[in-house]
XYZ file of C-alpha atoms in Angstrom:
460
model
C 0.025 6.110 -27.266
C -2.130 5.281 -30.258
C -5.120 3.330 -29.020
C -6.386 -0.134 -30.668
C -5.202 -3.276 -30.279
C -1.803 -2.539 -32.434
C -0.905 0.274 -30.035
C -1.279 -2.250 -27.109
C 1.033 -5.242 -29.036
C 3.432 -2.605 -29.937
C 3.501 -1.801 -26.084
C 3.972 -5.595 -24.934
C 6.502 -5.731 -27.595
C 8.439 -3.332 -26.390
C 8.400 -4.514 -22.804
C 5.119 -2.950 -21.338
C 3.151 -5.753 -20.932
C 0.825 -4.286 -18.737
C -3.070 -3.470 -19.418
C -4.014 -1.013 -21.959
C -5.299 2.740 -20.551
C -8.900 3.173 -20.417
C -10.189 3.793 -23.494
C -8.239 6.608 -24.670
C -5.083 8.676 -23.382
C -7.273 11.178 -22.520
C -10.096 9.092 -20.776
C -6.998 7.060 -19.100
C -5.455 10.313 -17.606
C -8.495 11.633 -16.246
C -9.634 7.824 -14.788
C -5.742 8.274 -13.061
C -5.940 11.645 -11.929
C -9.097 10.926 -10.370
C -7.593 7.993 -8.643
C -5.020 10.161 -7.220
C -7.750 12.304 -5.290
C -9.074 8.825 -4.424
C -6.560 8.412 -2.401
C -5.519 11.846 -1.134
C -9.185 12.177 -0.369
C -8.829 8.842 2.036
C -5.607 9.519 3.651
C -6.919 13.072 4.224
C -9.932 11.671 6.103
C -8.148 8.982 8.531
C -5.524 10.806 9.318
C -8.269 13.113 10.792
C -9.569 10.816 13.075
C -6.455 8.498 14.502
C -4.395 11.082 16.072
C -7.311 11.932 18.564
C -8.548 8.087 18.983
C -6.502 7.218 21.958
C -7.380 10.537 23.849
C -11.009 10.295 22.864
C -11.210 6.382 24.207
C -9.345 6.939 27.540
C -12.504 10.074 28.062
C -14.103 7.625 27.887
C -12.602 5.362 30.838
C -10.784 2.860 29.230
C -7.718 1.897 30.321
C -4.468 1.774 28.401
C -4.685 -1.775 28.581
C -8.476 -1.900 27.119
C -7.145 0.387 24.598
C -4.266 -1.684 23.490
C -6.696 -4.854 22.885
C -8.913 -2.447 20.977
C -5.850 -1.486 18.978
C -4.619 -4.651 18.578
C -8.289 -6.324 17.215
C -8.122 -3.972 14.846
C -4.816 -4.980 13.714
C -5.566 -8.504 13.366
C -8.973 -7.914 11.960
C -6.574 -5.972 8.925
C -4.380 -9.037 8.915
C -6.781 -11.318 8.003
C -8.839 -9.424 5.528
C -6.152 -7.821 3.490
C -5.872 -11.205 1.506
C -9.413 -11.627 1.320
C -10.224 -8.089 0.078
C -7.922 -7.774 -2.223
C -9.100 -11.104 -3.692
C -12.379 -10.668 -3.829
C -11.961 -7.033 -5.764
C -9.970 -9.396 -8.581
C -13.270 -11.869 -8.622
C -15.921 -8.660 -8.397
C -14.010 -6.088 -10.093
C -12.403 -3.018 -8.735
C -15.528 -0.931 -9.255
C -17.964 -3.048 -6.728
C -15.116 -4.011 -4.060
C -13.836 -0.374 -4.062
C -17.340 1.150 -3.696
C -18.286 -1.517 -1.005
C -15.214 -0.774 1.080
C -15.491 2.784 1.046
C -19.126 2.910 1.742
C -18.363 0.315 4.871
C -15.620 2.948 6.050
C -17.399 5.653 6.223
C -20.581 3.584 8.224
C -17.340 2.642 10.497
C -16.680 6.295 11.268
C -20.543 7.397 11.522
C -20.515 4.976 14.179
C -17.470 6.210 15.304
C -18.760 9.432 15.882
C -21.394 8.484 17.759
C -19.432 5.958 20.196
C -20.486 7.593 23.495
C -18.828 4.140 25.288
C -15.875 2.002 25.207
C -18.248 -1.002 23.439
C -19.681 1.337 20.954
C -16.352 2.398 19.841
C -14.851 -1.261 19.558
C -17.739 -1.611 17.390
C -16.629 1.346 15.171
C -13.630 -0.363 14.472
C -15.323 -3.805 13.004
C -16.098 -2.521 9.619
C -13.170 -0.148 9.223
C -10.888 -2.947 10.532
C -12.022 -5.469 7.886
C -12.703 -3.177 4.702
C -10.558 -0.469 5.032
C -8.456 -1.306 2.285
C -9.133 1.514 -0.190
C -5.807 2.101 -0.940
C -4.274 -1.707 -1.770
C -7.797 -1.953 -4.365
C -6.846 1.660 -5.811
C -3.119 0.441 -6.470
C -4.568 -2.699 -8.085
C -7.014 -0.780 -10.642
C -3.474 1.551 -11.723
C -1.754 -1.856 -12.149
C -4.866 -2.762 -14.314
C -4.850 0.458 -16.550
C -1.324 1.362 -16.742
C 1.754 -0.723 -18.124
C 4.696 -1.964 -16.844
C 6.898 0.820 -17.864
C 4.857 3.202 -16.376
C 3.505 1.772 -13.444
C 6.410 2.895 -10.598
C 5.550 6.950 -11.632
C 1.775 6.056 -11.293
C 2.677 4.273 -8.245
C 4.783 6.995 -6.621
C 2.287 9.866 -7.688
C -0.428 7.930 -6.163
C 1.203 7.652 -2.784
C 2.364 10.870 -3.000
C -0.742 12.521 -3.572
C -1.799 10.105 -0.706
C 0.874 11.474 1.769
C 0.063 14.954 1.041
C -3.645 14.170 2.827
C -1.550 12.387 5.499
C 0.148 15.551 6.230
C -2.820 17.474 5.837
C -5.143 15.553 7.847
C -3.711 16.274 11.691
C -3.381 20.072 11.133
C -7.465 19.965 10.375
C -7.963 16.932 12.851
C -5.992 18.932 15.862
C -7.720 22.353 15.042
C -11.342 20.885 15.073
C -10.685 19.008 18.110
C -10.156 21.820 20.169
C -13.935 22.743 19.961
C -16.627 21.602 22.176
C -16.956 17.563 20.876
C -14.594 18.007 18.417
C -13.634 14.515 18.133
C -17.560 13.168 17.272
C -17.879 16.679 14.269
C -13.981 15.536 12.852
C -15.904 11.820 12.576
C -18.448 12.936 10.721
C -16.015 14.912 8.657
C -14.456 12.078 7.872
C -17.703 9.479 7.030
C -18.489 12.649 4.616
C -15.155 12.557 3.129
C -15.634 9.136 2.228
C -19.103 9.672 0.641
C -17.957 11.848 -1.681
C -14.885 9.585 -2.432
C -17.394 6.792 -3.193
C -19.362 9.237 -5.401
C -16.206 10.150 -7.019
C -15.338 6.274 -7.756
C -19.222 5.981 -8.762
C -18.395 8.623 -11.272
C -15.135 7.125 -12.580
C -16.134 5.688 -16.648
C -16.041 2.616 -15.726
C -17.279 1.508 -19.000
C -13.962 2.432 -20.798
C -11.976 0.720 -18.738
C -13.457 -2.572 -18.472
C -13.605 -2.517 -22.403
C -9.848 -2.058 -22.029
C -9.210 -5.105 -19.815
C -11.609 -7.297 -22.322
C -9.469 -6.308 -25.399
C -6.532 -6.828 -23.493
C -6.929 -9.648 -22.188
C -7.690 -11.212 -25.711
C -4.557 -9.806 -27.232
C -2.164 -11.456 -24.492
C -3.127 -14.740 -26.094
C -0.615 -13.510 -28.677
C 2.657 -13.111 -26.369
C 5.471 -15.772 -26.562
C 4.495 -17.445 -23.199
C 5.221 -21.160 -22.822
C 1.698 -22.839 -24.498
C 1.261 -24.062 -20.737
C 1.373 -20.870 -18.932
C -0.362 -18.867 -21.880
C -3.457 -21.962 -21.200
C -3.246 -20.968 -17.796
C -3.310 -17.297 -18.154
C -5.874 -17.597 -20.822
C -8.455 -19.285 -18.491
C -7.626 -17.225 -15.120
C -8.728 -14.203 -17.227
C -11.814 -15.820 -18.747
C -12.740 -16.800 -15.390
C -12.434 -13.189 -14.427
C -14.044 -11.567 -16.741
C -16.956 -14.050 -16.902
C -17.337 -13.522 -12.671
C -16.882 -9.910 -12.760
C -19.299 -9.219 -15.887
C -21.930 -11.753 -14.023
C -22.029 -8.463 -11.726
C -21.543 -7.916 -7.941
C -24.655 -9.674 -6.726
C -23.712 -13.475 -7.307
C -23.938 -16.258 -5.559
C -21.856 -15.856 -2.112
C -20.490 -19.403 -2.657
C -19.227 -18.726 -5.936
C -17.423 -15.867 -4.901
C -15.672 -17.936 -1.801
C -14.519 -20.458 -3.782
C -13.287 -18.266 -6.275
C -11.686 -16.136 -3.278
C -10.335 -19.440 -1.795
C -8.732 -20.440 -5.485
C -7.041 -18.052 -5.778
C -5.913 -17.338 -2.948
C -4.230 -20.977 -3.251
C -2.964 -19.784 -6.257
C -0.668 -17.691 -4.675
C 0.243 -20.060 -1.322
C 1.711 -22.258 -4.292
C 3.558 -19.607 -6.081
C 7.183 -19.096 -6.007
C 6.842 -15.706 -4.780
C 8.076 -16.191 -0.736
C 11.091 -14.497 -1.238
C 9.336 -11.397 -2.479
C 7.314 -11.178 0.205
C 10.095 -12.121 2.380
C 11.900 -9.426 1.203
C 8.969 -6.965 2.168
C 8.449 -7.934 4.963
C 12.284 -7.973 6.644
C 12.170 -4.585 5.009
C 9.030 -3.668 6.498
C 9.920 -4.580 9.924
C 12.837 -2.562 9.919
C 11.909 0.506 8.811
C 9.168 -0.094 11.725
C 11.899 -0.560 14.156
C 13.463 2.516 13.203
C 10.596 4.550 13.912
C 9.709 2.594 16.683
C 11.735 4.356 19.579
C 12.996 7.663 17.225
C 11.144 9.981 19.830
C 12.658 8.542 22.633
C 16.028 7.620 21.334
C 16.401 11.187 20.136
C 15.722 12.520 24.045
C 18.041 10.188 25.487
C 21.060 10.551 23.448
C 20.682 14.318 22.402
C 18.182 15.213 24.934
C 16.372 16.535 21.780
C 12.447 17.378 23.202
C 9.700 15.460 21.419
C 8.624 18.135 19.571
C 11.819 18.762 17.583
C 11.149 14.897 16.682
C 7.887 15.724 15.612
C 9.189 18.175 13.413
C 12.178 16.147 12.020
C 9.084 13.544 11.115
C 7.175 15.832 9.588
C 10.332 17.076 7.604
C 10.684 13.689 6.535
C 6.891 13.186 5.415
C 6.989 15.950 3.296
C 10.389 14.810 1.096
C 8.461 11.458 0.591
C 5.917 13.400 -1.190
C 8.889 14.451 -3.033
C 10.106 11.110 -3.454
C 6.762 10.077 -5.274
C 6.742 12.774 -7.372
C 10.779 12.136 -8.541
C 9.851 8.300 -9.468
C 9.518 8.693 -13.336
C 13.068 10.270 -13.394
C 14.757 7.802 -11.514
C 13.144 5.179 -13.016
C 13.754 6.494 -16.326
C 17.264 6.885 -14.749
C 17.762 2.942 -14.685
C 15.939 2.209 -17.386
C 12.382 0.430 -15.728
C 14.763 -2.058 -13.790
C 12.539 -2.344 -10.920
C 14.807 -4.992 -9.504
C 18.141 -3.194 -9.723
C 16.328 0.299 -8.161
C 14.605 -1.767 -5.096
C 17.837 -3.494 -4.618
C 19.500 0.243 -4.836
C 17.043 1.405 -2.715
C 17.332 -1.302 -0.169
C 20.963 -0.941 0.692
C 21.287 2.621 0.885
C 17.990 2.499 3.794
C 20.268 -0.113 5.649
C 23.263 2.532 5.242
C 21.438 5.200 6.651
C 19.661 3.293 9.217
C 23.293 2.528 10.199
C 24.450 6.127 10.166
C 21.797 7.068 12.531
C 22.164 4.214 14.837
C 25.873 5.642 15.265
C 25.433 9.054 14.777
C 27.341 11.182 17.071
C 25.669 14.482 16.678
C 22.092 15.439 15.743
C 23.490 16.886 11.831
C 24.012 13.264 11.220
C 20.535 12.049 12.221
C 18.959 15.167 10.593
C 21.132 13.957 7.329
C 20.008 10.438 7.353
C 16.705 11.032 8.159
C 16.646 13.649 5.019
C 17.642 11.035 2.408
C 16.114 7.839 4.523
C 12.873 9.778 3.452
C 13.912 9.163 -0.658
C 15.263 5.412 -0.195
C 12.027 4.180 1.613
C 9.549 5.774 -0.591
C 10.915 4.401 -3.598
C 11.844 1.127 -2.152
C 7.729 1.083 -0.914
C 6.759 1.745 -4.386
C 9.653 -0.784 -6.177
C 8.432 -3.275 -3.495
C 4.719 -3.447 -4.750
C 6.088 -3.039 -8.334
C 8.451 -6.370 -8.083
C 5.444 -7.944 -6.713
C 2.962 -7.352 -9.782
C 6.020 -7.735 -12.470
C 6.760 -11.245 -10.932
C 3.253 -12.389 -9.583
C 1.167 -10.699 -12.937
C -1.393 -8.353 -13.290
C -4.110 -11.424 -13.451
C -4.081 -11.021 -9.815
C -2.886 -7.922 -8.789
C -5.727 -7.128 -5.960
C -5.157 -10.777 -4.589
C -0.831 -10.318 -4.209
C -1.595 -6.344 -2.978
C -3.515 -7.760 -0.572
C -1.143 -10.652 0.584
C 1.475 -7.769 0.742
C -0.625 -5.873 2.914
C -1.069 -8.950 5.272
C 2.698 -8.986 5.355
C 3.169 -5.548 6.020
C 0.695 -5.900 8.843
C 2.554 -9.098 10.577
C 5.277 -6.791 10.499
C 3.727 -4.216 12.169
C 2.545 -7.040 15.093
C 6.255 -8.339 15.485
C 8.007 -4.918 15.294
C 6.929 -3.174 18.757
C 8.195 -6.487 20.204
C 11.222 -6.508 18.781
C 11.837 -3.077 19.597
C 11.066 -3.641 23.115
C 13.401 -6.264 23.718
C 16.020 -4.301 21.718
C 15.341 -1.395 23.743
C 16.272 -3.512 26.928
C 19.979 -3.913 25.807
C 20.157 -0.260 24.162
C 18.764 3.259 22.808
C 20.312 2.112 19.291
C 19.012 -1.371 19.326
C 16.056 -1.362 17.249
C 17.841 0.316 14.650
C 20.913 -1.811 14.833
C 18.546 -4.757 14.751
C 17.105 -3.116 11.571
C 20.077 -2.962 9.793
C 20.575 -6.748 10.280
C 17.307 -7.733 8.812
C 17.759 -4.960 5.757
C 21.022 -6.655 5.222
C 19.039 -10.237 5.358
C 16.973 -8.783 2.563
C 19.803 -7.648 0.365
C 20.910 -11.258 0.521
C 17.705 -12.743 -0.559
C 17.370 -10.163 -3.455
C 20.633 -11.046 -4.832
C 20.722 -14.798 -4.293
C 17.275 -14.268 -6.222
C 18.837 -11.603 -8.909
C 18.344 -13.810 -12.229
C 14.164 -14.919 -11.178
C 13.672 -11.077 -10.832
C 15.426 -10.307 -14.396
C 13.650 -12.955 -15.996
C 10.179 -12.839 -14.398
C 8.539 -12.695 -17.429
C 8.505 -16.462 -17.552
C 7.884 -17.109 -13.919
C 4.505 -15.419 -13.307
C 2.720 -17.632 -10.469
C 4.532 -20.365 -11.756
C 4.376 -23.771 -9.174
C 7.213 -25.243 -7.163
C-alpha cells in the first residue's frame, strides 16, 4: 500500500472502505502484531486463573450453590457492560478505554489473589466482571486500522494468536497450582501479565494511528453515499474525533450522554437480524458443548479425559482455522456473507452428524472439521457486523455482540438441561434447529448483506 490520502481513495475505490493503517505499512504491521500479543498475552493470563476458581472458592466453604450466584453475577455484570464498554472506547478512544480496562483487570485479580473469604472473592469479580473486555476493544482498534478486505485475516490471526494463550494458560495454571498456595502466586501471575499488557498498549504509537483515523475520516466525505447518510456519517465522526481529542478526563456527563446516543443509535438500526443470527448461532454451538463430556460417557462410555483430549484436539485446529482465514477468504473473494452463510450450514451438518453418530470415528470426524466451521463463522460473524453496522461504531456493535453472546451463554445451560431430560442427543439436536433458524434469516436477508454498503445504521 502506498500511504497518503490517494492510496486510501484508491483502497475505498476498490472496495476496502475501511480505515487507513497507521501511519505507514510498516508502523501499521508492527501496531498489529503488537495487538496480537495483546491478546495472546490476555487469554494467556485468564485462562490461568478460571480453571482453579471453583476449587479455590469451595476451600473456601462455599457451597455449590454460593458459587453458582457468584458465577452467575459475574455473568450478568458482563451482560450489561459489554454495550457500555465498548461504547464508551468509541467516545474515549481505544487507547484510554483499553488501558483503563486492563489496568481494572489486573486490580480484579490482585484482589483475587488475596481473597482469603467467600466475600473477598465476590469482590474480585466486580471489576473484572464489568471491564474485562480487552478483547471486544482490541477487535475494534483492528477494525479501525485495517480495511475491509483485510479485516477477516486480521480477525482470525488475532483470535488465533488469542487461542494459542487459551491453550497455554491451564498447562501453567495446573502446574503452579500444585504448590503450596498455588492458586493466590498463579493470581498474581496473572495481575502481572496484565501490567505488562497495559505497558505494551502504553507503548503502542498511538500518535500514527490517530493521525490515520483524522485523514480518514476527512477523505470518506468523498465516497458516493446518499448526501443524507454521508451528513450523518460526516458529523458522527466529527463528534468523535472532537470527544476523543478533548482527552480521557472529560466531563462524566458528556461521556454518558454520548454513551447513551449512541447506544440508541444502534437500538434503532436495522441490524436485529445480525445479531439474531449470532446469537441462535451462539447458543448452539453452546449447547453442543454443553453436555459433550457427559454425552460422550453415556453413549460410548468414553472417560472424561478422552473428552478432554478430543477438546483440546479441537482448540488447537481453531488456531489453525485463524491462521487459514486469508486463504479462504481470498478463496471467495472477501464475500463475508456468502463464507458465514457457508460456514453456518456446514456447523449445523456436523452438529447433526454427531448428534447421530453411531461410533466414536464419527464424533472424532465432526468434531475435527466443527473446529474450522465455527472459527471462521466467529470471525465472519463479527465481520458482517462491522461491514453492515460501519466502522463509525465498531467498539459500540462489538460490544452489543458481546452482550448477545453473553444472553446466550445465560439461556444455553437451560436449554440444555431441559433437553437433557428427554435425551443424551438433545442439546445438540436442539442446536441444529436453531442453526437451521439462522440459515433462514441469513438468506431471507441475502440482498441487505450484499448491498450493505448503503444500509450502514440506517433507521427503520
Amino acid at each position: 500500500r502506498r500511504p497518503g490520502a490517494a492510496a486510501r481513495m484508491e483502497e475505498e475505490e476498490e472496495g476496502g472502505g475501511g480505515r487507513g493503517a497507521a501511519g505507514s505499512p510498516a508502523a501499521s504491521a508492527r501496531f498489529v502484531r503488537c495487538l496480537y500479543a495483546v491478546g495472546f498475552l490476555d487469554l494467556f493470563g485468564v485462562s490461568m486463573v478460571v480453571p482453579l476458581m471453583n476449587l479455590h472458592i469451595k476451600s473456601l466453604g462455599a457451597s455449590h450453590t454460593v458459587a453458582g450466584i457468584i458465577g452467575s453475577l459475574y455473568g450478568v455484570m458482563q451482560l450489561f457492560s459489554s454495550t457500555l464498554v465498548g461504547c464508551w472506547s468509541d467516545i474515549v478512544g481505544r487507547r484510554y478505554s483499553l488501558l483503563a480496562c486492563i489496568l481494572l483487570s489486573a486490580l480484579g485479580y490482585f484482589l483475587l489473589g488475596n481473597s482469603t473469604t467467600v466475600f473477598l472473592f465476590a469482590i474480585s469479580r466486580v471489576p473484572v466482571g464489568i471491564f474485562k473486555h480487552t478483547l471486544s476493544i482490541s477487535k475494534a482498534l483492528l477494525s479501525d486500522l485495517v480495511s475491509e478486505r483485510d479485516r477477516p485475516l486480521v480477525m482470525g490471526r488475532f483470535n488465533a494468536a488469542s487461542s494459542v494463550g487459551f491453550i497455554l494458560g491451564p498447562v501453567v495454571g495446573g502446574y503452579l497450582a500444585e504448590f503450596e498456595g498455588g492458586f493466590y502466586q498463579t493470581s498474581f501471575i496473572c495481575a502481572s501479565i496484565f501490567l505488562l499488557n497495559g505497558g505494551l498498549v502504553w507503548m503502542l504509537p498511538w500518535s500514527e494511528e490517530n493521525t490515520s483515523n483524522r485523514d480518514h475520516y476527512q477523505d470518506q466525505g468523498a465516497n458516493s453515499f446518499s448526501a443524507k447518510s454521508n451528513h450523518d456519517l460526516h458529523l458522527k465522526s466529527a463528534t468523535s474525533n472532537a470527544v476523543t481529542n478533548s482527552s480521557f478526563f472529560q466531563s462524566p456527563w458528556v461521556q454518558v450522554a454520548a454513551v447513551l446516543k449512541k447506544i440508541k443509535g444502534i437500538a434503532c438500526s436495522n441490524l436485529w437480524d445480525v445479531f439474531l443470527v449470532r446469537f441462535l448461532m451462539s447458543v448452539a454451538i453452546l449447547l453442543y458443548y454443553s453436555n459433550f463430556t457427559l454425552a460422550l460417557e453415556e453413549r460410548f462410555e468414553v472417560k472424561p479425559l478422552f473428552a478432554g483430549y478430543l477438546m483440546s484436539y479441537s482448540n488447537a485446529l481453531g488456531v489453525l482455522a485463524g491462521c487459514l482465514l486469508g486463504p479462504i477468504t481470498r478463496l471467495y473473494r472477501h464475500n463475508t456473507y456468502r463464507l458465514l452463510l457457508h460456514s453456518s450450514t456446514f456447523t449445523c451438518v456436523l452438529i447433526l452428524l454427531y448428534s447421530s453418530a453411531l461410533s466414536m470415528w464419527m464424533v472424532v470426524l465432526s468434531s475435527t472439521f466443527l473446529a474450522f466451521s465455527t472459527t471462521i463463522g466467529r470471525t465472519c460473524i463479527i465481520d458482517l457486523e462491522l461491514t453492515v453496522g460501519g466502522n463509525e461504531a465498531s467498539g459500540t456493535l462489538l460490544g452489543v455482540g458481546q452482550s448477545v453472546t453473553s444472553v446466550g451463554r445465560i439461556i444455553a445451560p437451560l436449554l440444555s438441561g431441559i433437553a437433557q431430560e428427554f435425551s443424551p442427543c438433545g442439546p445438540p439436536s436442539l442446536a441444529v434447529g436453531l442453526a437451521l433458524v439462522a440459515i433462514v434469516i441469513m438468506n431471507a436477508n441475502k440482498q441487505k448483506y450484499r448491498s450493505h454498503g448503503s444500509v450502514k445504521l440506517k433507521k427503520q
